[in-house]
Coordinates of C-alpha atoms in Angstrom, one line a residue:
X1084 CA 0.0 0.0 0.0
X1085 CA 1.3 3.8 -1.1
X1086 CA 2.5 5.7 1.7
X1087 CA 1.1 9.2 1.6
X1088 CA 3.2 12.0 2.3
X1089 CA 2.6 14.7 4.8
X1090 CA 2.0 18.0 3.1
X1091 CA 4.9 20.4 3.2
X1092 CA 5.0 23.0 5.0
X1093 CA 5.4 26.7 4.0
X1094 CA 8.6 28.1 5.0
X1095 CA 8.6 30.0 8.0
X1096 CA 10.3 33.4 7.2
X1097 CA 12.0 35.5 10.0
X1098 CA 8.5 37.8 10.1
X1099 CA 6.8 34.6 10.9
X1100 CA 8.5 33.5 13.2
X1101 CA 7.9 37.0 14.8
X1102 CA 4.3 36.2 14.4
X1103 CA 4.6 32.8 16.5
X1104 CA 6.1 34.2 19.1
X1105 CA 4.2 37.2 19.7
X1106 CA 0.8 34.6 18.5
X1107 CA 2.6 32.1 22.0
X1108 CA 2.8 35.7 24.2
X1109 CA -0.9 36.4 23.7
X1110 CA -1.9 32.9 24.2
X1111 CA 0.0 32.8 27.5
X1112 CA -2.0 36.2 28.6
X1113 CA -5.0 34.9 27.6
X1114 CA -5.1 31.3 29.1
X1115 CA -1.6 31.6 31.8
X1116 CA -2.9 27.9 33.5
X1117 CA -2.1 26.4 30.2
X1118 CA 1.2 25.7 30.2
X1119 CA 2.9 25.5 27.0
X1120 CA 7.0 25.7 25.6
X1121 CA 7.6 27.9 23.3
X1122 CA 9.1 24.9 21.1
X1123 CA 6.1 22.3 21.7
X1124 CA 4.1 25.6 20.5
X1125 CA 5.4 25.6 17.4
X1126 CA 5.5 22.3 17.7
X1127 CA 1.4 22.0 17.4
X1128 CA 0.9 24.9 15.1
X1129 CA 3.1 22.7 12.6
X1130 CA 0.5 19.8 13.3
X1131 CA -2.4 21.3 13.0
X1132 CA -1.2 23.3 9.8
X1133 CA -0.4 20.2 8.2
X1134 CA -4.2 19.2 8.9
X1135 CA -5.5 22.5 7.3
X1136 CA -3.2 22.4 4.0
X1137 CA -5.7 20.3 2.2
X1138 CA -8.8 22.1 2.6
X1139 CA -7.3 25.4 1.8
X1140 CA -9.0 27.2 -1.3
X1141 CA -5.3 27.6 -2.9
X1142 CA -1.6 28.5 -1.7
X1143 CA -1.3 29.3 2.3
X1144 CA 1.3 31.0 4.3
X1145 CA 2.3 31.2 7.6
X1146 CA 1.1 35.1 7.9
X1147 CA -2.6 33.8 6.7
X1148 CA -2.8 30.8 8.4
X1149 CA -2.0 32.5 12.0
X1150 CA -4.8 35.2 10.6
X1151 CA -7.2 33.0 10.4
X1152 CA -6.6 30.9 13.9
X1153 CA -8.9 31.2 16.7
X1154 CA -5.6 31.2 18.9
X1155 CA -7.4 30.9 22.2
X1156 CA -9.8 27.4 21.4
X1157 CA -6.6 26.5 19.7
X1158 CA -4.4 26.1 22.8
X1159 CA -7.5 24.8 24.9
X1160 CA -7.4 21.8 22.3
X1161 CA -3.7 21.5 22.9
X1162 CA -4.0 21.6 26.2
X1163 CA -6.6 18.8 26.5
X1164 CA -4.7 16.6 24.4
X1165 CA -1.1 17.4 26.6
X1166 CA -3.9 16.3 29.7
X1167 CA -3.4 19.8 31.3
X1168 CA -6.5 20.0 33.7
X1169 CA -7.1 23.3 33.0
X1170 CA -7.8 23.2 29.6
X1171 CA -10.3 20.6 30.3
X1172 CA -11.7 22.5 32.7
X1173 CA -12.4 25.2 30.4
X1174 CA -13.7 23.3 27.7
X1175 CA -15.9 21.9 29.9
X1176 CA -17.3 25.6 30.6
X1177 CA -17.2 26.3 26.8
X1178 CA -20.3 27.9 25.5
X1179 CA -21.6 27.6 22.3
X1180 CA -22.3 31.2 21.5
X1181 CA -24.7 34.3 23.3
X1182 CA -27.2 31.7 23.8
X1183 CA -24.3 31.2 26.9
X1184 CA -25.3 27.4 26.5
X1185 CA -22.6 24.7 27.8
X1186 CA -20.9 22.6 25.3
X1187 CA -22.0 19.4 27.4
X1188 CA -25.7 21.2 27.2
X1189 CA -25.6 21.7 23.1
X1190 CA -24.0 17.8 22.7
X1191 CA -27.3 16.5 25.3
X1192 CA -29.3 18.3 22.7
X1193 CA -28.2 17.1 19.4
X1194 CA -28.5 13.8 21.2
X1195 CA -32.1 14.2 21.9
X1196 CA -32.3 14.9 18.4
X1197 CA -30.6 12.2 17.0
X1198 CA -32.1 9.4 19.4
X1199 CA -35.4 10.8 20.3
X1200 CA -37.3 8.8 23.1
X1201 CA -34.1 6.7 24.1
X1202 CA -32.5 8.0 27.0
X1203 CA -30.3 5.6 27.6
X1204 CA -28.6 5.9 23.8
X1205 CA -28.8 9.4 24.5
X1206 CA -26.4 9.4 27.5
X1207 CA -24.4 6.9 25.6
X1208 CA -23.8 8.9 22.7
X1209 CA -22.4 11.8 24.8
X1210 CA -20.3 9.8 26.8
X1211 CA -18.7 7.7 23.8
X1212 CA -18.4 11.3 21.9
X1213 CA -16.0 12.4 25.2
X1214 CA -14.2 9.4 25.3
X1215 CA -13.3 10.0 22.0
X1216 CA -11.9 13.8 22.1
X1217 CA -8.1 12.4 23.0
X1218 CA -8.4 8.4 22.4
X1219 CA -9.1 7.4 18.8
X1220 CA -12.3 5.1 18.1
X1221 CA -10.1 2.8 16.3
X1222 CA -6.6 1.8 15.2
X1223 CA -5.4 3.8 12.7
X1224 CA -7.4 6.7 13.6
X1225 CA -7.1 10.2 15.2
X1226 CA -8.6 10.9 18.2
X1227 CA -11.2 13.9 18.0
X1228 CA -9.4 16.4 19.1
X1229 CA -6.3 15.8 17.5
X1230 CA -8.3 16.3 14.2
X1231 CA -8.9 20.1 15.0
X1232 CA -7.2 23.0 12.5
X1233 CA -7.9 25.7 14.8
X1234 CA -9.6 28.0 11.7
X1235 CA -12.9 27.8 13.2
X1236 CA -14.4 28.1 16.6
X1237 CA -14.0 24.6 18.7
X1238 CA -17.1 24.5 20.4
X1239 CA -19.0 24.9 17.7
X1240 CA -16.8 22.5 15.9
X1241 CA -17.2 19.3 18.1
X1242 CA -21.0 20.0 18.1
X1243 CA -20.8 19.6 14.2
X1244 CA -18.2 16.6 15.0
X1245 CA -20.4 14.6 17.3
X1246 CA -23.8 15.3 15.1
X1247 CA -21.9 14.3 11.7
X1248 CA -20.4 11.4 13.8
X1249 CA -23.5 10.0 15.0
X1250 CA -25.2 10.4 11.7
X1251 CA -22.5 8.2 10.0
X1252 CA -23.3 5.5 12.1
X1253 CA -27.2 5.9 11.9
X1254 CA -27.0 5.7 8.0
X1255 CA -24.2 3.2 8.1
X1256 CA -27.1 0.8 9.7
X1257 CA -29.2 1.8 7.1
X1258 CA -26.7 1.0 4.0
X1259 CA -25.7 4.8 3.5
X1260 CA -22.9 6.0 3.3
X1261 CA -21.5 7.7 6.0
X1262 CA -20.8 11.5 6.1
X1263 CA -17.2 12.7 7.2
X1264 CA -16.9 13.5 11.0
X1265 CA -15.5 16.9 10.1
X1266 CA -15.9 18.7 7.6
X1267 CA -19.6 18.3 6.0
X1268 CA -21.8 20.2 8.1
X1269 CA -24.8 18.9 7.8
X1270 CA -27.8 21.0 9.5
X1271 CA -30.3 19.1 11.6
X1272 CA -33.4 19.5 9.3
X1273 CA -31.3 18.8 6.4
X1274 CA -32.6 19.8 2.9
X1275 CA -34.4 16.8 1.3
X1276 CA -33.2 15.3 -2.1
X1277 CA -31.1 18.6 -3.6
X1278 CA -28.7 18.4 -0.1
X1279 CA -26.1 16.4 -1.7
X1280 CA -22.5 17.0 -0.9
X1281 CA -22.3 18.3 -4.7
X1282 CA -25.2 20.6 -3.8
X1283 CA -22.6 21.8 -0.6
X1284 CA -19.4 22.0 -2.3
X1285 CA -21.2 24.3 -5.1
X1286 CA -22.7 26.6 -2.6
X1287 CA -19.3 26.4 -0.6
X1288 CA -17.2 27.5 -3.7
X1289 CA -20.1 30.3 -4.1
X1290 CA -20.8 31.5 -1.3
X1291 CA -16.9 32.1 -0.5
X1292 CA -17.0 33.8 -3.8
X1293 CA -19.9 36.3 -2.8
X1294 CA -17.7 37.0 1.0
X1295 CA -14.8 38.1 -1.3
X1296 CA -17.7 41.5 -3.3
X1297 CA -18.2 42.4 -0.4
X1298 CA -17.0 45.6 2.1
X1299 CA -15.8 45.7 5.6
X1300 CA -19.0 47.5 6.4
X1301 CA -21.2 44.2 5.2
X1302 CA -18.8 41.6 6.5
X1303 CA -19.2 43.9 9.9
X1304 CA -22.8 43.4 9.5
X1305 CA -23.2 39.9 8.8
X1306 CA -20.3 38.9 11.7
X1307 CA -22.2 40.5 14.4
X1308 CA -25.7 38.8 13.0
X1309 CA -24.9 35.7 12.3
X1310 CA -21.6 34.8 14.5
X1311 CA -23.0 36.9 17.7
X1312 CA -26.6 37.3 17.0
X1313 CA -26.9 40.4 18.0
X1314 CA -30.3 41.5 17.8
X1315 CA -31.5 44.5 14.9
X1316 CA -30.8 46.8 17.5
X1317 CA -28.0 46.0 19.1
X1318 CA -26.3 46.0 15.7
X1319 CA -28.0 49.3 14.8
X1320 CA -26.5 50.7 17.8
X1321 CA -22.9 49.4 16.9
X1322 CA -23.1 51.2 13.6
X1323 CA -25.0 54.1 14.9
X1324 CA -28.1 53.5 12.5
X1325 CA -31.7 53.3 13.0
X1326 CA -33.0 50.1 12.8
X1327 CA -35.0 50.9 9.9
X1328 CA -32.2 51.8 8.2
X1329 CA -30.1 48.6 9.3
X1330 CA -33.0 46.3 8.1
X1331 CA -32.9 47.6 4.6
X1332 CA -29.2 47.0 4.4
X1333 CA -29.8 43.7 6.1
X1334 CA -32.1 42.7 3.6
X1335 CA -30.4 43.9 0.6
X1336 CA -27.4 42.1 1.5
X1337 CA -29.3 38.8 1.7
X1338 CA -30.8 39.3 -1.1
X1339 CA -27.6 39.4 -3.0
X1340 CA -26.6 36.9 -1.5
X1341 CA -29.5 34.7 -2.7
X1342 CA -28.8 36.0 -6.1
X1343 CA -25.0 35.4 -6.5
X1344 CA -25.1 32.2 -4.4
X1345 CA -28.2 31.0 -6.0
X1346 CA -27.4 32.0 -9.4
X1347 CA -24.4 29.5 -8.9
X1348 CA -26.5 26.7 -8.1
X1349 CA -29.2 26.9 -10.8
X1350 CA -26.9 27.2 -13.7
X1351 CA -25.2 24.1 -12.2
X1352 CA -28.6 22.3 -12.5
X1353 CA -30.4 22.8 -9.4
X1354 CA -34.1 22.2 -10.0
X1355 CA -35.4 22.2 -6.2
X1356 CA -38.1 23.9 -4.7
X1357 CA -36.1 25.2 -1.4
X1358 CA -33.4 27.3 -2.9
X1359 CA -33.7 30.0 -0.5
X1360 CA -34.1 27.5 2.5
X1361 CA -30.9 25.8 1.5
X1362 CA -28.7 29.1 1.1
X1363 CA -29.5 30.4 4.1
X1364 CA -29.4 27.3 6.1
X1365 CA -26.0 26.7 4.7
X1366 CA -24.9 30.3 4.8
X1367 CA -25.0 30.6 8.6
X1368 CA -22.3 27.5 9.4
X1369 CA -20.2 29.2 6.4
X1370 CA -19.9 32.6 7.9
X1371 CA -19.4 31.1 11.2
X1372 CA -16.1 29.4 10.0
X1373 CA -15.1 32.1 7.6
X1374 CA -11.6 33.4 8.2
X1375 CA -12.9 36.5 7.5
X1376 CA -15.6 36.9 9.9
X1377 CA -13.1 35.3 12.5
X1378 CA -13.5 37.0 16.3
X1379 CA -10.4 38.6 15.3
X1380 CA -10.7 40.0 12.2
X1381 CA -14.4 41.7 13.4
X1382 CA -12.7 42.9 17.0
X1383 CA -10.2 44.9 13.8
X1384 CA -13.5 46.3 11.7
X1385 CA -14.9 47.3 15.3
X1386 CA -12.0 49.0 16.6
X1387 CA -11.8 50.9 13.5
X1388 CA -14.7 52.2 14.8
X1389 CA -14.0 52.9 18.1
X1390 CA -16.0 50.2 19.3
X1391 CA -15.8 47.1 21.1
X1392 CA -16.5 43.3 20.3
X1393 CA -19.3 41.8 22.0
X1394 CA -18.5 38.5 24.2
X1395 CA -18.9 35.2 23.0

């Protein structure tokens, strides 16, 4: 059998390097019960790199990799998998987003969901999911966490993990083929016959495609709906707007959207019934993992504007 070769690495130029270190000082100011080298910093960025090469839309460097990384759920997931109790602590108080519900909370849910009237499969399914984070479910697999690129946010994440996990091995009973654990993120009510993974991949490709037309001001907008749900007027507040006036431009931005992304999908052959359902059931994971409507990159847009980021 063909050994497969990891893929190489970018080069990591003397302003990189800078990057890393001043990437491991905030990290350390952030989370300082996390205890981390330098060296086994670097160390993990190179690992988890490695795991994001392939799904990158084209070339990546160092500089837009460490853009894109949600640096603080990065190192939690190191810590847990270095058994440092107080990463695990802390991902046991995750929360999954101004709903302020905890991770163990959201994965009881989705369980309900998935195996409804069967409490006892229910418990199961959370338990086995946990297990799992940092021992792998069989040889010559990775455990969960070790499967983490750090380019979205990790709560969010292992909800999609443990909900695409459990419906791979409901369909697999069934003579479907199972999803991937992590990276096709199925919505619960998934759309009927059109939600194919070639249905996804079109709408990824343009939906990324309709982020890059258009400004700070409407990636502003749709980060602080969509990633924080903030209400119509708390965001109107944030940009100093009426709500009226925010509404409009709320609704003209989904409405391209619908157009460009849906555009896409009918001259590829879509023939369904539930266009707009699918695009904007889709659309909301999308901007949630977008490096550009990363915590980061909207803290920047915000303090541009003299104002602050609201807390997860």
């Amino acid at each position: 059998m063909a050994v497969i070769a990891p893929p190489e690495l970018p080069p990591l130029s003397p302003a990189d390097k800078g990057r890393v270190t001043l990437l491991y000082h905030f990290a350390r100011l952030q989370m300082p019960a996390v205890k981390l080298s330098e060296p086994a910093f670097l160390t993990h960025l190179q690992r988890t790199l490695r795991i994001f090469l392939p799904k990158a839309p084209g070339p990546l460097s160092w500089a837009g990799y460490l853009e894109g990384l949600y640096a603080v759920d990065w190192l939690v997931c190191v810590g847990c998998l270095d058994g440092q109790n107080a990463a695990w602590e802390a991902l046991f108080n995750a929360r999954t987003g101004r709903s302020d519900c905890l991770l163990v909370d959201a994965l009881r849910a989705r369980a309900v969901r998935l195996y409804p009237r069967n409490e006892e499969r229910q418990d199961t399914a959370v338990t086995e999911f946990w297990s799992n984070l940092i021992a792998p479910e069989s040889e010559g697999t990775l455990p969960v966490l070790a499967r983490y690129d750090g380019q979205r946010p990790l709560a969010p994440w292992l909800i999609r993990v443990f909900q695409n996990w459990h419906l791979s091995k409901l369909r697999q009973t069934t003579g479907v083929t199972a999803l991937p654990d992590d990276e096709i993120a199925l919505p619960m009510d998934a759309p009927k016959a059109n939600g194919s993974d070639r249905w996804h991949e079109t709408f990824v490709s343009a939906a990324r495609e309709w982020l890059g037309t258009i400004d700070d001001d409407e990636r502003l907008l749709l980060g602080l709906r969509w990633r924080y749900r903030l209400s119509q007027r708390e965001a109107a507040k944030l940009f100093n707007l009426n709500e009226g006036t925010l509404t409009r431009r709320t609704d003209k931005l989904r409405d391209r959207a619908l157009e460009h992304v849906g555009g896409k999908l009918i001259a590829e052959g879509w023939a369904g019934d539930d266009l707009e359902d699918f695009v904007l059931t889709e659309l909301g994971a999308l901007l949630t993992d977008d490096p550009r409507l990363s915590a980061d990159q909207l803290g920047r847009l915000l303090a541009a504007k003299g104002k602050a980021l609201p807390a997860e």
